[in-house]
PDB file of N, CA and C in Angstrom:
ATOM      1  N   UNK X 502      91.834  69.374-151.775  1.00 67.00           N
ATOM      2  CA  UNK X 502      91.596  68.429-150.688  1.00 67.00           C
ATOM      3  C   UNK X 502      90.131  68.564-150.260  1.00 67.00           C
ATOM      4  N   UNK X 503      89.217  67.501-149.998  1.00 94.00           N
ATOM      5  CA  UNK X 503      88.070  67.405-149.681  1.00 94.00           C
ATOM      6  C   UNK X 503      87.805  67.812-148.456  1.00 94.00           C
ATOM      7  N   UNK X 504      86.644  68.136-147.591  1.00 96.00           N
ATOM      8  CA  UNK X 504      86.854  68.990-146.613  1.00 96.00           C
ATOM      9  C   UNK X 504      86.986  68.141-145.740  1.00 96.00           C
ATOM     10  N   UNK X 505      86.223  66.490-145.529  1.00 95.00           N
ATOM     11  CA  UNK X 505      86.694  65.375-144.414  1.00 95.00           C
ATOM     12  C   UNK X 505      88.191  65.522-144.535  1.00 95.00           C
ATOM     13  N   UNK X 506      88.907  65.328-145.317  1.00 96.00           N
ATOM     14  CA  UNK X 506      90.213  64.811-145.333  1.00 96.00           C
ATOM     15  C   UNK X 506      90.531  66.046-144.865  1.00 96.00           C
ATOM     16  N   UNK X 507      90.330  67.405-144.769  1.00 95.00           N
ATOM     17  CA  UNK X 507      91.257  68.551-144.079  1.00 95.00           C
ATOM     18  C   UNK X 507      90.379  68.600-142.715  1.00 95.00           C
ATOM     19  N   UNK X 508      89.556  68.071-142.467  1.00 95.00           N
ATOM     20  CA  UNK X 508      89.202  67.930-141.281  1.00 95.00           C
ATOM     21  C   UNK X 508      90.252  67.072-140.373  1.00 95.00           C
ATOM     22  N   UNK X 509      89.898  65.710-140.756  1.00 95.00           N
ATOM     23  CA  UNK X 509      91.192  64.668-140.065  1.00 95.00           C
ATOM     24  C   UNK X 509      92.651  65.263-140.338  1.00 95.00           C
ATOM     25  N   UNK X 510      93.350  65.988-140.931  1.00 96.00           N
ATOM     26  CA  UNK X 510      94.426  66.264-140.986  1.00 96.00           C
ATOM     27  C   UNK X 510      94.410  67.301-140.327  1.00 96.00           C
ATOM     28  N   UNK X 511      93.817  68.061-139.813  1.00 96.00           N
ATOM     29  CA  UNK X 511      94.105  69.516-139.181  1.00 96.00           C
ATOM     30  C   UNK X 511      93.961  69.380-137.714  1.00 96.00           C
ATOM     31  N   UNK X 512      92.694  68.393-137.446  1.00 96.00           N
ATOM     32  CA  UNK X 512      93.094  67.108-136.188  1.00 96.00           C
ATOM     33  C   UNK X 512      94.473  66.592-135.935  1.00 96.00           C
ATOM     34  N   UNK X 513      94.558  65.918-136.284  1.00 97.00           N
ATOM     35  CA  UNK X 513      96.219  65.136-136.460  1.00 97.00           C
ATOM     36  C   UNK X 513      97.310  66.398-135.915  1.00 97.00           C
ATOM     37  N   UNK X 514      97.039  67.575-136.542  1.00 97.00           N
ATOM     38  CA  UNK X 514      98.152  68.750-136.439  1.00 97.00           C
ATOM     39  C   UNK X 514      97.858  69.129-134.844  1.00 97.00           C
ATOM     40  N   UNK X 515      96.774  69.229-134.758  1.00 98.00           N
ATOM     41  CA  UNK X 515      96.510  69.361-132.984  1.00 98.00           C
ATOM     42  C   UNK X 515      96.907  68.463-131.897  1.00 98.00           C
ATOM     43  N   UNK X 516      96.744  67.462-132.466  1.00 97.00           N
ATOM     44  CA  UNK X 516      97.558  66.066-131.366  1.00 97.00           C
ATOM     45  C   UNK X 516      98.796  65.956-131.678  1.00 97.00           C
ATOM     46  N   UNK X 517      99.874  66.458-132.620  1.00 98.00           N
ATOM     47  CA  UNK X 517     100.857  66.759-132.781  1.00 98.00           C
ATOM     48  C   UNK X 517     101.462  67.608-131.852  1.00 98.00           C
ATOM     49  N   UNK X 518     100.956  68.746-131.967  1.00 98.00           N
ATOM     50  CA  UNK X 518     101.157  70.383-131.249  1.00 98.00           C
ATOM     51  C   UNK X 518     100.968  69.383-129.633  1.00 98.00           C
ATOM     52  N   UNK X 519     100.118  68.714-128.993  1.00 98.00           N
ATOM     53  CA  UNK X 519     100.309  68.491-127.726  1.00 98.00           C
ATOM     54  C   UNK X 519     101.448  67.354-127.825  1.00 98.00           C
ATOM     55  N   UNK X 520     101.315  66.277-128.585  1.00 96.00           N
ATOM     56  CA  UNK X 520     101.876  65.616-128.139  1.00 96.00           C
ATOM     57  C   UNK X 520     101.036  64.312-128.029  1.00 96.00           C
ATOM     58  N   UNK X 521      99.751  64.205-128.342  1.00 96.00           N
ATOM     59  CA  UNK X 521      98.989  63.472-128.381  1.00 96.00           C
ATOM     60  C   UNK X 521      98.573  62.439-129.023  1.00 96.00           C
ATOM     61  N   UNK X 522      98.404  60.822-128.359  1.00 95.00           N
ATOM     62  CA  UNK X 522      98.130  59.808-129.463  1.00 95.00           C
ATOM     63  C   UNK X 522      97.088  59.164-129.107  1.00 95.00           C
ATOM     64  N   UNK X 523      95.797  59.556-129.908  1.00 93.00           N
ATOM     65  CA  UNK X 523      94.732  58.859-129.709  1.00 93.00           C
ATOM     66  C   UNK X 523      94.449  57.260-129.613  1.00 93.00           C
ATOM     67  N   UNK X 524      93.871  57.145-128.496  1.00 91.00           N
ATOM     68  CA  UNK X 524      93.594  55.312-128.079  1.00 91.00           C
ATOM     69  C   UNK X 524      92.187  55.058-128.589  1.00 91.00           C
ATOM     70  N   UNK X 525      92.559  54.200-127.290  1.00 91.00           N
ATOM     71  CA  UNK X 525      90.852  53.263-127.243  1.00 91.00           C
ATOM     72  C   UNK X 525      89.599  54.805-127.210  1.00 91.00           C
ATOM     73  N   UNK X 526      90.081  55.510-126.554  1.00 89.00           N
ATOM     74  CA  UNK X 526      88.862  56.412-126.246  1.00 89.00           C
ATOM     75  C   UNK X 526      89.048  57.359-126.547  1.00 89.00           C
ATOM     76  N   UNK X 527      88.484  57.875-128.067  1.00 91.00           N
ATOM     77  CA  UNK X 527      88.145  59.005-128.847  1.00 91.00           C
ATOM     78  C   UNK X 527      87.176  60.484-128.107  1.00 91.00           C
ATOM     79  N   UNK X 528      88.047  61.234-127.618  1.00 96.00           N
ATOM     80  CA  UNK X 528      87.024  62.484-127.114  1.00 96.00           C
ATOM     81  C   UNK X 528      87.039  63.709-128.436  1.00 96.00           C
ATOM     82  N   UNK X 529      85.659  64.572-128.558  1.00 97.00           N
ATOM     83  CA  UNK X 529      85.901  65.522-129.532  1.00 97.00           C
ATOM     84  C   UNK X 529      86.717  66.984-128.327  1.00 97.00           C
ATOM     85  N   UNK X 530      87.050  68.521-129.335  1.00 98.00           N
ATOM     86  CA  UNK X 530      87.764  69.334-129.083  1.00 98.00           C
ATOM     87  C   UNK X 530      86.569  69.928-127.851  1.00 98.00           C
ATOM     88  N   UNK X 531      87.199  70.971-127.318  1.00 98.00           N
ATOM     89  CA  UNK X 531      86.024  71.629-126.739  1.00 98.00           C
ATOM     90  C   UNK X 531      86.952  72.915-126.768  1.00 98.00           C
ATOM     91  N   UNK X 532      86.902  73.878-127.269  1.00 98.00           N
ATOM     92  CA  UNK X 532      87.710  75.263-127.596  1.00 98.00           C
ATOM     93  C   UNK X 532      87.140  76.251-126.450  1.00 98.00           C
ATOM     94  N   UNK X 533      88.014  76.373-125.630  1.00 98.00           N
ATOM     95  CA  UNK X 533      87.960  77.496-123.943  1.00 98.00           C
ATOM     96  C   UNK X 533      88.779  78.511-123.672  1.00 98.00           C
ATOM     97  N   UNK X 534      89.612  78.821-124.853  1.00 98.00           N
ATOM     98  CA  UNK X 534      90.665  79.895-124.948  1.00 98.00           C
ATOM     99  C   UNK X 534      90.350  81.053-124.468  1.00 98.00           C
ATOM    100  N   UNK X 535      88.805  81.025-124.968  1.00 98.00           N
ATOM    101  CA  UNK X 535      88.153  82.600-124.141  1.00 98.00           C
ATOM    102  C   UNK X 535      88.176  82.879-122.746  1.00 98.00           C
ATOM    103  N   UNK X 536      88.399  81.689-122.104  1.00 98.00           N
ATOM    104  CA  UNK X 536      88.324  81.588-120.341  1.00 98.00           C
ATOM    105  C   UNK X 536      89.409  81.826-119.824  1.00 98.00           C
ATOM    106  N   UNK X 537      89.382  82.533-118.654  1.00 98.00           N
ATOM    107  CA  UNK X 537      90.476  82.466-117.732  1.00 98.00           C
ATOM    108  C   UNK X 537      90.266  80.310-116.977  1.00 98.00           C
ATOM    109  N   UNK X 538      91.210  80.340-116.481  1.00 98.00           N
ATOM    110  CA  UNK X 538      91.139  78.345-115.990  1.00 98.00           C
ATOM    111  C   UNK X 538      92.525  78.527-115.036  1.00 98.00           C
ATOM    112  N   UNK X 539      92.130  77.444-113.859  1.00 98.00           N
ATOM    113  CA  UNK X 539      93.230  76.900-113.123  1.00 98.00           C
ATOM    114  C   UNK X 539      92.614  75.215-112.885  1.00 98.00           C
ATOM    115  N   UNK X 540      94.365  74.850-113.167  1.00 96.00           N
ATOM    116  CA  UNK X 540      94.221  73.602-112.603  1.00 96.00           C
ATOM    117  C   UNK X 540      93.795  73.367-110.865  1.00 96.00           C
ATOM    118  N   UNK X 541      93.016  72.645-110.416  1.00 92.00           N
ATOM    119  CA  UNK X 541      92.890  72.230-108.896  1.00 92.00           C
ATOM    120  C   UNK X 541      92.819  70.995-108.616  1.00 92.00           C
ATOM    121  N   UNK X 542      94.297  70.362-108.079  1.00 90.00           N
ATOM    122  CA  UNK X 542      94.113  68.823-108.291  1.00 90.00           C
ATOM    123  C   UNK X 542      93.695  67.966-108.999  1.00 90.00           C
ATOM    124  N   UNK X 543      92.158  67.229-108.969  1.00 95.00           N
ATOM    125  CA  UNK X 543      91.723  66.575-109.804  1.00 95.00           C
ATOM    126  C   UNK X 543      90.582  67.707-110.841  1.00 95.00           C
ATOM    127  N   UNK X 544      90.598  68.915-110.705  1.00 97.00           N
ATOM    128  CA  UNK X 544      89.440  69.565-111.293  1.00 97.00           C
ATOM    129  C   UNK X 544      90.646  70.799-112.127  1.00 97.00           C
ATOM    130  N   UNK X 545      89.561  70.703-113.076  1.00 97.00           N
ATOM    131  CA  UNK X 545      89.966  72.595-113.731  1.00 97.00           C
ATOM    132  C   UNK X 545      88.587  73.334-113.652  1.00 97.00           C
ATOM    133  N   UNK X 546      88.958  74.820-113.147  1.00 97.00           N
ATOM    134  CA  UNK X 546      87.737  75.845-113.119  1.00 97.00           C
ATOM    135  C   UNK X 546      87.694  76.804-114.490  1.00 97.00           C
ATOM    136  N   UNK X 547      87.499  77.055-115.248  1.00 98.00           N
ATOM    137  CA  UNK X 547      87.000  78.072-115.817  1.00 98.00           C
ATOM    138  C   UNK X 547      85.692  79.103-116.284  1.00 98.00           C
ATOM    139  N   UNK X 548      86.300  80.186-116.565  1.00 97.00           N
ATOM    140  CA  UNK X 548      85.270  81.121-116.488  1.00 97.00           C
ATOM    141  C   UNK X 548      85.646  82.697-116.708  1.00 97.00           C
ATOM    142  N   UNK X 549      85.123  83.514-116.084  1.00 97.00           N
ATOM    143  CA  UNK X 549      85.982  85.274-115.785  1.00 97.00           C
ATOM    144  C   UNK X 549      86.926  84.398-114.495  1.00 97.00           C
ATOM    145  N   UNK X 550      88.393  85.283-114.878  1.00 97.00           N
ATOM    146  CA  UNK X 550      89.226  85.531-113.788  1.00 97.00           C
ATOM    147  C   UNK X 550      88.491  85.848-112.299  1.00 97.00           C
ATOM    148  N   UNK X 551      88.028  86.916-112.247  1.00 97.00           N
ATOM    149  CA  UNK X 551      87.640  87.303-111.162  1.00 97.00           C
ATOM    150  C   UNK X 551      86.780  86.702-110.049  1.00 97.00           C
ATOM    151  N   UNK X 552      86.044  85.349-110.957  1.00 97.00           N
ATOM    152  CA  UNK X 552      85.193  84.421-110.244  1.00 97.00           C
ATOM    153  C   UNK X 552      86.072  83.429-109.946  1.00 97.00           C
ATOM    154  N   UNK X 553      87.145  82.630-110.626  1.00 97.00           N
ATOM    155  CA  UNK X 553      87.837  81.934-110.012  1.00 97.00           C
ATOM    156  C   UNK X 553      88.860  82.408-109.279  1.00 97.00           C
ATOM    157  N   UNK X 554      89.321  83.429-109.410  1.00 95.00           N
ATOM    158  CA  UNK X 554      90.459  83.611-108.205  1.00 95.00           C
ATOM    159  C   UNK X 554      89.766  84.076-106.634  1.00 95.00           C
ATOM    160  N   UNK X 555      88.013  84.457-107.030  1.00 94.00           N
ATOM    161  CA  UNK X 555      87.698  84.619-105.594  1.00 94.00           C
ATOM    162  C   UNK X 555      86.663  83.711-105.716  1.00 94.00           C
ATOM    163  N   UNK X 556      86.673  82.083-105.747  1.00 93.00           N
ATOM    164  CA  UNK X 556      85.611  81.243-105.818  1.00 93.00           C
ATOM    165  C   UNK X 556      84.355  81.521-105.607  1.00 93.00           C
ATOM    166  N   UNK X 557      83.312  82.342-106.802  1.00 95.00           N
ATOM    167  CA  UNK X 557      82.303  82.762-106.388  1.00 95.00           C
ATOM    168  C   UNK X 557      80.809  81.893-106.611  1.00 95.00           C
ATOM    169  N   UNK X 558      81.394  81.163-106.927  1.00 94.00           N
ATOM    170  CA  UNK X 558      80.625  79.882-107.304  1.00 94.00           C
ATOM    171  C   UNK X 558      79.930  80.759-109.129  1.00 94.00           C
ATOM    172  N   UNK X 559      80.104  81.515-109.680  1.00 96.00           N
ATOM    173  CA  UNK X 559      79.903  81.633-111.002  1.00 96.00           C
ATOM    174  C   UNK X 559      81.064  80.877-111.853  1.00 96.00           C
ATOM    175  N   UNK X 560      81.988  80.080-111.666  1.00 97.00           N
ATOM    176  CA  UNK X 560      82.795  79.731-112.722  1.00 97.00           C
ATOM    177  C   UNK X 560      82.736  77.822-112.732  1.00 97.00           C
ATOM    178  N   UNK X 561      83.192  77.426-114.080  1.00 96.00           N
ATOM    179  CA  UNK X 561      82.477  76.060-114.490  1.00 96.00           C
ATOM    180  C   UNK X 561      83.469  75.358-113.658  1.00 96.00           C
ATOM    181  N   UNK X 562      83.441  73.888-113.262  1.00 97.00           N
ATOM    182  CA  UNK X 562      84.583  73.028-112.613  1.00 97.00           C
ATOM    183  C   UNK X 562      83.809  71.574-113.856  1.00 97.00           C
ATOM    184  N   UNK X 563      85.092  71.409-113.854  1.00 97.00           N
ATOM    185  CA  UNK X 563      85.512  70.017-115.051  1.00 97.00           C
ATOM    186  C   UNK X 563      86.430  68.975-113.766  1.00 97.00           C
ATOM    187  N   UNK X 564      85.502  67.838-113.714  1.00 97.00           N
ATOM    188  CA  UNK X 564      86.448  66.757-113.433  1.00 97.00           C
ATOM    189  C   UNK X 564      87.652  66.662-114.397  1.00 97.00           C
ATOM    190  N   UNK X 565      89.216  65.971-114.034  1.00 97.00           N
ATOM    191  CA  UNK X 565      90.031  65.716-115.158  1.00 97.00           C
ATOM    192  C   UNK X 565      89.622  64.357-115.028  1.00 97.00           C
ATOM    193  N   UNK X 566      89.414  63.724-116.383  1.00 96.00           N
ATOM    194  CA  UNK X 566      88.912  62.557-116.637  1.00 96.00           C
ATOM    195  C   UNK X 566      89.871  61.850-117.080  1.00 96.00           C
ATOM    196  N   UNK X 567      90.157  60.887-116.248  1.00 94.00           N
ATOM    197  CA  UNK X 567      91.421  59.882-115.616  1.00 94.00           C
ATOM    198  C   UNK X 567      91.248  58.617-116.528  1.00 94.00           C
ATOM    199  N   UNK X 568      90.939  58.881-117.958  1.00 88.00           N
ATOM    200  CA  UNK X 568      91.150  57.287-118.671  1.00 88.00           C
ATOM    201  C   UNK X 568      92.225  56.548-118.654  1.00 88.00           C
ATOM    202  N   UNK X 569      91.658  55.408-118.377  1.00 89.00           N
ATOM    203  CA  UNK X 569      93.245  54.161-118.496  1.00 89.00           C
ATOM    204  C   UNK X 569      93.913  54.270-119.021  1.00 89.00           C
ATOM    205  N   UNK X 570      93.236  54.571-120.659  1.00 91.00           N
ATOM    206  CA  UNK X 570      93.777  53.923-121.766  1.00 91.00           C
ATOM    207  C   UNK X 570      94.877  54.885-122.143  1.00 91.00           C
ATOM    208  N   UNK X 571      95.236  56.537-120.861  1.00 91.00           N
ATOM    209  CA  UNK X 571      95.902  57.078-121.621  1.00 91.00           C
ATOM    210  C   UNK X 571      97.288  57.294-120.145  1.00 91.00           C
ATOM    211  N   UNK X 572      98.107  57.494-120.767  1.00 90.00           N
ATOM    212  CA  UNK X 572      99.070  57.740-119.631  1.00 90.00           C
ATOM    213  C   UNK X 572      99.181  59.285-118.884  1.00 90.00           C
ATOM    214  N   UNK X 573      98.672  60.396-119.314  1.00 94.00           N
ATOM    215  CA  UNK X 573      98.284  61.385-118.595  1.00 94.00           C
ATOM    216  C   UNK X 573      96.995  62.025-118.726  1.00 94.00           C
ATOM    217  N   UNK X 574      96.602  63.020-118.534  1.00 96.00           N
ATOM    218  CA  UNK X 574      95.215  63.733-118.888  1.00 96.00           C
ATOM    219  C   UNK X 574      95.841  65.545-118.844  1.00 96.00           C
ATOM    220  N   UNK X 575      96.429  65.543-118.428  1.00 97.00           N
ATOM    221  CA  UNK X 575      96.768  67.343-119.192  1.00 97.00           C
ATOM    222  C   UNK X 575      98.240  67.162-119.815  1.00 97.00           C
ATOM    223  N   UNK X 576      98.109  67.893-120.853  1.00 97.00           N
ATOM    224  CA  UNK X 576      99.008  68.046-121.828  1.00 97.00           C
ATOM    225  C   UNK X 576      99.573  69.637-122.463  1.00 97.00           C
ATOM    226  N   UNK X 577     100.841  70.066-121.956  1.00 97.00           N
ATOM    227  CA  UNK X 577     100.779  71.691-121.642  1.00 97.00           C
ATOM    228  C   UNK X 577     101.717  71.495-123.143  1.00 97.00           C
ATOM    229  N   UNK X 578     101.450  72.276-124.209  1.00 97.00           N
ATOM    230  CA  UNK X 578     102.058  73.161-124.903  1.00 97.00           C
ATOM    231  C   UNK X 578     102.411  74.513-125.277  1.00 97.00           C
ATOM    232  N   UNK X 579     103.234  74.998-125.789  1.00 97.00           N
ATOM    233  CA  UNK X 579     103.898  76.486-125.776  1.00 97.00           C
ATOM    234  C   UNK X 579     102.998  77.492-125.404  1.00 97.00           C
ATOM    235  N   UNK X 580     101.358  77.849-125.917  1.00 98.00           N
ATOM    236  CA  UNK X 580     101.009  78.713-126.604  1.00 98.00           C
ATOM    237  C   UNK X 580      99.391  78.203-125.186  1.00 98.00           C
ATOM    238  N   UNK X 581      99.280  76.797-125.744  1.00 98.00           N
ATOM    239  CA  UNK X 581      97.963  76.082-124.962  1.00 98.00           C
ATOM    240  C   UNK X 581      98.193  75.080-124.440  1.00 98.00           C
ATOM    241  N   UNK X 582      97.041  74.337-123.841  1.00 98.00           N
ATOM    242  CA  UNK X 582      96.646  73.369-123.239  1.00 98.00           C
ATOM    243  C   UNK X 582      95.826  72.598-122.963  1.00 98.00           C
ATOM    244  N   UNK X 583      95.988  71.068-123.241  1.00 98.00           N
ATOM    245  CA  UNK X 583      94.602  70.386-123.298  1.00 98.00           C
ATOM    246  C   UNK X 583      94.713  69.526-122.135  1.00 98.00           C
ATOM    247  N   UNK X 584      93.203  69.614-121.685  1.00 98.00           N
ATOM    248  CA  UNK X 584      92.976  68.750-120.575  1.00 98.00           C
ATOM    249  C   UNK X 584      91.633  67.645-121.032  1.00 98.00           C
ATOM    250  N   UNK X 585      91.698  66.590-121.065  1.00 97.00           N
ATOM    251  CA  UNK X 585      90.980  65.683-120.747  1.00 97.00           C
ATOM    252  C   UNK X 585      89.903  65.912-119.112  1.00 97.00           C
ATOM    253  N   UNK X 586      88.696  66.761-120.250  1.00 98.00           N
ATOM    254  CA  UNK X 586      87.701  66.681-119.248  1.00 98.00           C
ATOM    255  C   UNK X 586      86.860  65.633-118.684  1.00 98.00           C
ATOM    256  N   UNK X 587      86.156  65.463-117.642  1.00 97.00           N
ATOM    257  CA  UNK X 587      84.528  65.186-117.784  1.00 97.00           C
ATOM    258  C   UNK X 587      83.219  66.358-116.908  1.00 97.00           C
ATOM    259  N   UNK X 588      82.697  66.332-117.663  1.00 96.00           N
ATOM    260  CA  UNK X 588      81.575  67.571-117.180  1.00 96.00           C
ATOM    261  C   UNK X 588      80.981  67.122-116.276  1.00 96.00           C
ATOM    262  N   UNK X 589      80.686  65.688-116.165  1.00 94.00           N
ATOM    263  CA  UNK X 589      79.746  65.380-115.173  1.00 94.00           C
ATOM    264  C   UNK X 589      78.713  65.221-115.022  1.00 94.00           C
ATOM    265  N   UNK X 590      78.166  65.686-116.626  1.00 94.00           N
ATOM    266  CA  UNK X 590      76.715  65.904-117.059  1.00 94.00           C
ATOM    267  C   UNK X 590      76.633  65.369-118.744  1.00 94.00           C
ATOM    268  N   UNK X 591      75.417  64.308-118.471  1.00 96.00           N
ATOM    269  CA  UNK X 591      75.392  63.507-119.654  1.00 96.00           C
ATOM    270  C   UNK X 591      76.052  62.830-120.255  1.00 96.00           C
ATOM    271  N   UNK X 592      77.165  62.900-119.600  1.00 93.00           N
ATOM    272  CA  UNK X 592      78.508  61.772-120.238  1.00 93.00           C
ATOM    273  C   UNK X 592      79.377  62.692-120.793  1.00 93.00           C
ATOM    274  N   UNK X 593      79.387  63.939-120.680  1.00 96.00           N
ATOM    275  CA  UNK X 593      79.926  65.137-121.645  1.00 96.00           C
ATOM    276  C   UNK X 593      81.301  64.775-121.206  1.00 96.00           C
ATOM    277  N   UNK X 594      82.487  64.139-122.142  1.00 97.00           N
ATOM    278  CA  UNK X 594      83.827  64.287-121.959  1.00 97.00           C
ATOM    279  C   UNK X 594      84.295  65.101-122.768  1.00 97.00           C
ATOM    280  N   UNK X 595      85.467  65.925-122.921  1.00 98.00           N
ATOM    281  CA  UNK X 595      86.284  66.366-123.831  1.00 98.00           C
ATOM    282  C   UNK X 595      87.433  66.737-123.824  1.00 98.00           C
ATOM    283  N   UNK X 596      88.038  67.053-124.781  1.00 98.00           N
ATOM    284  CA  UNK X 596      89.579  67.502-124.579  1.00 98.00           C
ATOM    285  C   UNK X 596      89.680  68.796-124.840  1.00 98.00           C
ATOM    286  N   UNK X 597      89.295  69.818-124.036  1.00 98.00           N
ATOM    287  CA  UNK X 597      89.079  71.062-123.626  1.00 98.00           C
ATOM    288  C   UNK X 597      90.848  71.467-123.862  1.00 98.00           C
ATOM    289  N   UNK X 598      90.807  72.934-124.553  1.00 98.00           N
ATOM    290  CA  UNK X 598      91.771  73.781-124.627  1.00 98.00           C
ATOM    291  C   UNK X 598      91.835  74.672-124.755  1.00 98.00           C
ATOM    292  N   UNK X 599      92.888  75.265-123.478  1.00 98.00           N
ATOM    293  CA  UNK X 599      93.140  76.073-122.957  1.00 98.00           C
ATOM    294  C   UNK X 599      93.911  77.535-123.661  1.00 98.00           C
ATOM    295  N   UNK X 600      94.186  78.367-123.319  1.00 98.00           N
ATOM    296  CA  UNK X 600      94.981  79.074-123.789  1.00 98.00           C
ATOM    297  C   UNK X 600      96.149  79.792-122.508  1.00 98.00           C
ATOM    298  N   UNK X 601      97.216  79.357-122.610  1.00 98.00           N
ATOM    299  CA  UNK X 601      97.974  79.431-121.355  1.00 98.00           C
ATOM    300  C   UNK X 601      98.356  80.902-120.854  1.00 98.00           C
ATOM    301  N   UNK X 602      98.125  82.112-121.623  1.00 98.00           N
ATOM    302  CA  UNK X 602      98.226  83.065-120.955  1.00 98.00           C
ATOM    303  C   UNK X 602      97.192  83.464-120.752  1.00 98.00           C
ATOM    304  N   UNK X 603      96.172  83.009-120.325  1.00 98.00           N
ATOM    305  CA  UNK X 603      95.012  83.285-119.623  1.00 98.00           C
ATOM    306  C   UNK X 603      94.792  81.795-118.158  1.00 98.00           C
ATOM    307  N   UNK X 604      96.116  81.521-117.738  1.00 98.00           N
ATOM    308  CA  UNK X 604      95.999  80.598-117.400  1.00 98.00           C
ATOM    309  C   UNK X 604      96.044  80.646-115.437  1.00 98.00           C
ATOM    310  N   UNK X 605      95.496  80.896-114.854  1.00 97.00           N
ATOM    311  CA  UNK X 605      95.443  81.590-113.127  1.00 97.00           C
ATOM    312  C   UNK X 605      96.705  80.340-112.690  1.00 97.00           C
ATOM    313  N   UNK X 606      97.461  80.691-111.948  1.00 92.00           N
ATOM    314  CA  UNK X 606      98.289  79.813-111.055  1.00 92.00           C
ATOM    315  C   UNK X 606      98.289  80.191-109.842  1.00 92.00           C
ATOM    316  N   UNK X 607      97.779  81.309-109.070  1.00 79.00           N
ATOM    317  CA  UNK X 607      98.078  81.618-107.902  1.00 79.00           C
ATOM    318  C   UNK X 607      96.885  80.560-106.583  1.00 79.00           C
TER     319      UNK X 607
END
């Protein structure tokens, strides 16, 4: 198999695993497994644990980026989790994922 074609197919296996069906608006991956992250309403923080559970202003905040074209913007599976970002900076969107046992809820 050529390496485009195991590219798009190993894609495909990831929007599978969420649950995901790409529309009108194509975002690339953004891989954050290394981060601790909590959801906050319309935002996710990640970074070290220790900066987001005591908001020290060292950890990143991601708008969740609310496209039409899709019927939700976080998508929780077994293991991870993707959220439909926007950075806020330069147009930077992505579909950032998570790794759920590094995941803050308190």
């Amino acid at each position: 198999m050529d390496i485009i074609s195991k590219f798009f197919n190993q894609q495909q296996e990831i929007y599978d695993y969420f649950g995901f069906v790409e529309d009108w608006v194509v975002l690339p991956f953004d891989d954050r497994r290394g981060f601790a992250w909590k959801l906050t309403g319309s935002e996710v923080s990640f970074g070290r644990r220790e900066d987001i559970i005591n908001d020290t202003g060292n950890q990143y905040v991601d708008s969740i980026y609310k496209q039409r074209f899709y019927d939700k913007w976080v998508y929780v599976g077994e293991d991870y989790t993707m959220v439909m970002v926007d950075t806020q900076t330069d147009g930077n969107r992505f579909l950032a994922i998570f790794d759920n046992d590094r995941r803050i809820t308190q």
